[in-house]
């Protein structure tokens, strides 16, 4: 029963559900009916639903039929109207078809135009897209083109900056394009190209400054010379304002240049063209000649590329090589001053460039590197100068070289390089300069002495007198009072030599200029050099003249007179040196001039030469002596050669009036002694083996002539018979033999007051032997005469006594 109730309940629920579905089908749009029908098929009451659906359709058909029957007439009328409408619709259709056909025909052009418009719109869209893409690529291409232009114009540092922007900013935006990939792949190559090109520019720059170092150095040295001239002017004039440029001012230009630096500079590497300026125009700065932008560019480029250390090492290595080349002097440098000048210009140019690099770059070169180079340069330069200057024999060239070295040192000192060693070396060159001066003045003195006439200087007017006095400090009141014409006691070589000594002092002073020496050092240098000139050069020149073979007594006499006056002038030379050095001679350690000694030595040499010359002349006359030692006749007059000799001596001693008294007296005494000695030797010479009393008496006449000459006083100043004492040996010997006073000689021999004190027994025996031999020869056939035999015995007896006297005296 319960089951029956449950079935009945389920049947009622299904009927209600089917009713709902049917209402939903009736009220729902056909497009949404699917879910409703699906719910029917999903259920188990499909058959019942279909029955319900059939029942509902039949109900609706009955309602439609009822309604149609009710509205049939209206329906017929509607059909009739509809048939009419169909005809009209057909007409309308035909019209629409015709209109469509016409429209199609008329619209073909429009369709074509529309297709074209469509294509244009498509192209426009593509073009717009392409433009957009190109707008992204265009900056990349522009930057790349700019990069190429910069590299073409050698703007390497801007090119490197452009390359960085291109790589990091522009290329990432268009990295998917193939050309961008090519660019990206090419960037390392471009960097290497920039690096290589900048290095090439640096090499060109290094080669250019190597070639133009002398021009840079020449300009720097001109600047130093101008500055020194300006300093000298300032010292001579009241200081109004200093025009000296400090080293800081010199580098101001380059600081400005550094701010604009090389990355922005478009100049080519190397030396800028500078036209030759006139002398009155300002010399351009040494650095103004050089465009350092290649160095700056390359330094910046290598720094950006992270290879700064490589660049620094390369630069320093190359500059060291160039330094060695610059410091190698040419083999013929010593021949001309231009050789030294070019050598110095190159060195200065090198260090001016390095000094500028030091102050305008940070760390490319450092002070230790510069100092190392300078030490090497200094040692090599000094060694080269020592070697090449030793070849210089021209003092003018040595002086010019000294001035050039001073300018070289001053120039480098401006740039902060120590130059003390150069000035020390100049002191060495000073000694060499003194030697070359001495050689030059040796030639000058030789020419003066060779060209002198060794005669007193004649003057015929007051102007001539003043001219000579102006050249040589000479004062003689007696000479001034004498009327014209008159003569100075000295010859022309006195004022010439005096003036040349002053010229030598001036030449020494020129070398001491700009050496930063004190007045005392300059004075000492001049005095020492002058002493060498006097004691060595002038002394040797005078000695050479005095020792000449063909020099005469007149010349020797004049030399003695000249040296006497030159000796007196030494005090004026002292004053002259004091005036130009402002160092008083009383100053401690002041060197004294040795001119007095020099001229005294020369005068003594001349005196000795006079004595020697006189003796030689006497010997020449004695060579003319022709005694007949076996003669028995007496001429009752002196020999002709002796008369001529005495006449010569009288005329010679007459020339000695201007000599100092002692010189003339010594010369006269020396001549007389030499004459006496020569006559004694003539009498005793071995070739004269025999002589007679007659020959001895003739010889006695010649000696008396000599004694008469001595008594006549050929030279004033001798006391009575002083000059005769020169012949005392001869006189006593001759008196002994002529008077045959042997008893007195033998009896008084050895006593201080004996008559024949000056007769040597050996001499007497020699002469006696000659007479004995002559007596034997002449009396060979008269030996039986008693007187002759007695005389011969007497000679033998005297000879025997003399031998005994000699032997006893020696014992």
Coordinates of N, CA and C in Angstrom, one line a residue, residues 355-439:
X355 N 110.0 67.9 -19.5 CA 109.6 68.7 -18.4 C 108.1 69.2 -18.5
X356 N 107.8 69.5 -19.8 CA 106.4 69.9 -20.0 C 105.4 68.7 -19.8
X357 N 105.9 67.5 -20.3 CA 105.0 66.3 -20.1 C 104.9 66.0 -18.6
X358 N 105.9 66.2 -17.8 CA 105.9 66.0 -16.4 C 104.8 66.9 -15.7
X359 N 104.7 68.2 -16.2 CA 103.8 69.1 -15.5 C 102.4 69.1 -16.1
X360 N 102.2 68.5 -17.2 CA 100.9 68.6 -17.9 C 100.2 67.3 -18.0
X361 N 100.8 66.2 -17.5 CA 100.2 64.9 -17.4 C 100.4 64.4 -16.0
X362 N 99.5 63.5 -15.6 CA 99.6 62.9 -14.3 C 100.1 61.5 -14.3
X363 N 101.4 61.4 -14.1 CA 102.0 60.1 -14.0 C 102.6 59.5 -15.2
X364 N 102.5 60.2 -16.4 CA 103.1 59.6 -17.6 C 104.6 59.5 -17.4
X365 N 105.2 60.6 -16.9 CA 106.6 60.6 -16.4 C 106.6 61.2 -15.0
X366 N 107.5 60.7 -14.2 CA 107.6 61.3 -12.8 C 109.0 61.9 -12.6
X367 N 109.1 62.5 -11.5 CA 110.4 63.2 -11.2 C 111.6 62.2 -11.1
X368 N 111.3 61.0 -10.6 CA 112.4 60.1 -10.5 C 112.9 59.7 -11.9
X369 N 112.0 59.5 -12.8 CA 112.3 59.2 -14.2 C 113.1 60.3 -14.9
X370 N 112.6 61.6 -14.6 CA 113.3 62.7 -15.2 C 114.7 62.9 -14.6
X371 N 114.8 62.7 -13.3 CA 116.1 62.8 -12.7 C 117.1 61.7 -13.2
X372 N 116.6 60.5 -13.4 CA 117.4 59.5 -13.9 C 118.0 59.8 -15.3
X373 N 117.1 60.3 -16.2 CA 117.5 60.7 -17.5 C 118.5 61.9 -17.4
X374 N 118.2 62.8 -16.5 CA 119.1 64.0 -16.4 C 120.5 63.6 -15.9
X375 N 120.6 62.6 -15.0 CA 121.9 62.2 -14.5 C 122.6 61.5 -15.6
X376 N 122.0 60.7 -16.4 CA 122.6 60.1 -17.6 C 123.1 61.1 -18.6
X377 N 122.2 62.1 -18.9 CA 122.5 63.1 -19.8 C 123.7 64.0 -19.3
X378 N 123.7 64.3 -18.1 CA 124.7 65.1 -17.5 C 126.1 64.4 -17.6
X379 N 126.1 63.2 -17.2 CA 127.4 62.5 -17.3 C 127.9 62.3 -18.7
X380 N 127.0 62.0 -19.7 CA 127.4 61.8 -21.0 C 127.8 63.2 -21.7
X381 N 127.1 64.2 -21.3 CA 127.4 65.5 -21.9 C 128.7 66.0 -21.4
X382 N 129.0 65.9 -20.1 CA 130.3 66.3 -19.6 C 131.4 65.5 -20.2
X383 N 131.2 64.2 -20.3 CA 132.3 63.4 -20.9 C 132.5 63.8 -22.4
X384 N 131.4 64.1 -23.1 CA 131.6 64.5 -24.5 C 132.3 65.8 -24.6
X385 N 131.9 66.8 -23.7 CA 132.5 68.1 -23.8 C 134.0 68.0 -23.4
X386 N 134.3 67.2 -22.4 CA 135.7 67.0 -22.0 C 136.6 66.5 -23.2
X387 N 136.0 65.5 -23.9 CA 136.7 64.9 -25.0 C 136.9 65.9 -26.2
X388 N 135.8 66.5 -26.6 CA 135.8 67.4 -27.8 C 136.4 68.7 -27.5
X389 N 136.3 69.3 -26.3 CA 136.9 70.6 -26.1 C 138.4 70.4 -26.0
X390 N 138.9 69.2 -25.7 CA 140.3 69.1 -25.7 C 141.0 69.2 -27.0
X391 N 140.2 69.1 -28.1 CA 140.7 69.3 -29.5 C 140.7 70.8 -29.9
X392 N 140.1 71.6 -29.1 CA 140.0 73.0 -29.5 C 141.4 73.7 -29.2
X393 N 141.9 74.3 -30.2 CA 143.1 75.1 -30.1 C 142.9 76.6 -30.3
X394 N 141.7 77.0 -30.6 CA 141.4 78.4 -30.8 C 140.7 78.9 -29.6
X395 N 141.3 79.9 -28.9 CA 140.7 80.4 -27.7 C 139.4 81.1 -27.9
X396 N 139.2 81.6 -29.1 CA 137.9 82.3 -29.3 C 136.8 81.2 -29.4
X397 N 137.1 80.1 -30.0 CA 136.2 79.0 -30.0 C 135.9 78.4 -28.6
X398 N 136.9 78.3 -27.8 CA 136.8 77.9 -26.4 C 135.9 78.9 -25.6
X399 N 136.1 80.2 -25.9 CA 135.3 81.2 -25.2 C 133.9 81.1 -25.6
X400 N 133.7 81.0 -26.9 CA 132.3 80.9 -27.4 C 131.6 79.6 -26.9
X401 N 132.4 78.5 -26.8 CA 131.9 77.3 -26.2 C 131.5 77.5 -24.8
X402 N 132.3 78.2 -24.0 CA 132.0 78.5 -22.6 C 130.7 79.2 -22.5
X403 N 130.5 80.3 -23.3 CA 129.3 81.1 -23.3 C 128.1 80.2 -23.7
X404 N 128.3 79.3 -24.6 CA 127.2 78.4 -25.0 C 126.9 77.4 -23.9
X405 N 127.9 76.9 -23.2 CA 127.7 76.0 -22.1 C 126.9 76.7 -20.9
X406 N 127.3 78.0 -20.7 CA 126.6 78.8 -19.6 C 125.2 79.0 -20.0
X407 N 124.9 79.3 -21.3 CA 123.5 79.5 -21.7 C 122.8 78.2 -21.6
X408 N 123.4 77.1 -22.0 CA 122.8 75.8 -21.9 C 122.5 75.4 -20.5
X409 N 123.4 75.7 -19.5 CA 123.1 75.5 -18.1 C 122.0 76.4 -17.6
X410 N 122.1 77.6 -17.9 CA 121.0 78.6 -17.5 C 119.6 78.2 -18.0
X411 N 119.6 77.7 -19.2 CA 118.3 77.3 -19.8 C 117.7 76.1 -19.0
X412 N 118.5 75.1 -18.8 CA 118.0 73.9 -18.1 C 117.8 74.2 -16.6
X413 N 118.5 75.2 -16.1 CA 118.2 75.5 -14.7 C 116.9 76.2 -14.5
X414 N 116.4 76.9 -15.5 CA 115.1 77.5 -15.5 C 114.0 76.4 -15.3
X415 N 114.3 75.2 -15.9 CA 113.3 74.1 -15.9 C 113.6 73.2 -14.7
X416 N 114.4 73.6 -13.7 CA 114.6 72.9 -12.5 C 115.6 71.8 -12.5
X417 N 116.5 71.8 -13.5 CA 117.5 70.7 -13.6 C 118.8 71.2 -12.9
X418 N 119.4 70.4 -12.0 CA 120.7 70.8 -11.4 C 121.8 70.9 -12.4
X419 N 122.6 72.0 -12.4 CA 123.6 72.2 -13.4 C 125.0 72.5 -12.7
X420 N 125.1 72.2 -11.4 CA 126.4 72.5 -10.8 C 127.6 71.8 -11.4
X421 N 127.4 70.6 -11.9 CA 128.5 69.8 -12.5 C 128.9 70.5 -13.7
X422 N 128.0 71.1 -14.5 CA 128.4 71.8 -15.7 C 129.3 73.0 -15.4
X423 N 129.0 73.8 -14.3 CA 129.9 74.9 -13.9 C 131.2 74.4 -13.4
X424 N 131.2 73.2 -12.7 CA 132.5 72.6 -12.3 C 133.3 72.3 -13.5
X425 N 132.6 71.7 -14.5 CA 133.4 71.4 -15.7 C 133.9 72.6 -16.4
X426 N 133.2 73.7 -16.3 CA 133.7 75.0 -16.9 C 135.0 75.4 -16.3
X427 N 135.2 75.1 -15.0 CA 136.4 75.4 -14.4 C 137.6 74.6 -15.0
X428 N 137.2 73.4 -15.4 CA 138.3 72.6 -16.1 C 138.5 73.2 -17.5
X429 N 137.5 73.6 -18.2 CA 137.7 74.2 -19.5 C 138.4 75.5 -19.3
X430 N 138.2 76.1 -18.2 CA 139.0 77.4 -18.0 C 140.5 77.2 -18.0
X431 N 140.9 76.1 -17.5 CA 142.4 75.8 -17.5 C 142.8 75.5 -19.0
X432 N 141.9 74.8 -19.7 CA 142.2 74.6 -21.1 C 142.2 75.9 -21.9
X433 N 141.3 76.7 -21.6 CA 141.2 78.0 -22.2 C 142.5 78.8 -22.0
X434 N 143.0 78.8 -20.7 CA 144.2 79.4 -20.4 C 145.4 78.9 -21.2
X435 N 145.4 77.6 -21.4 CA 146.4 77.0 -22.2 C 146.4 77.5 -23.7
X436 N 145.1 77.5 -24.2 CA 145.0 77.9 -25.6 C 145.4 79.4 -25.7
X437 N 145.0 80.2 -24.7 CA 145.4 81.6 -24.7 C 146.9 81.7 -24.7
X438 N 147.5 80.9 -23.9 CA 149.0 81.0 -23.8 C 149.6 80.6 -25.1
X439 N 149.1 79.6 -25.8 CA 149.6 79.3 -27.1 C 149.4 80.4 -28.1

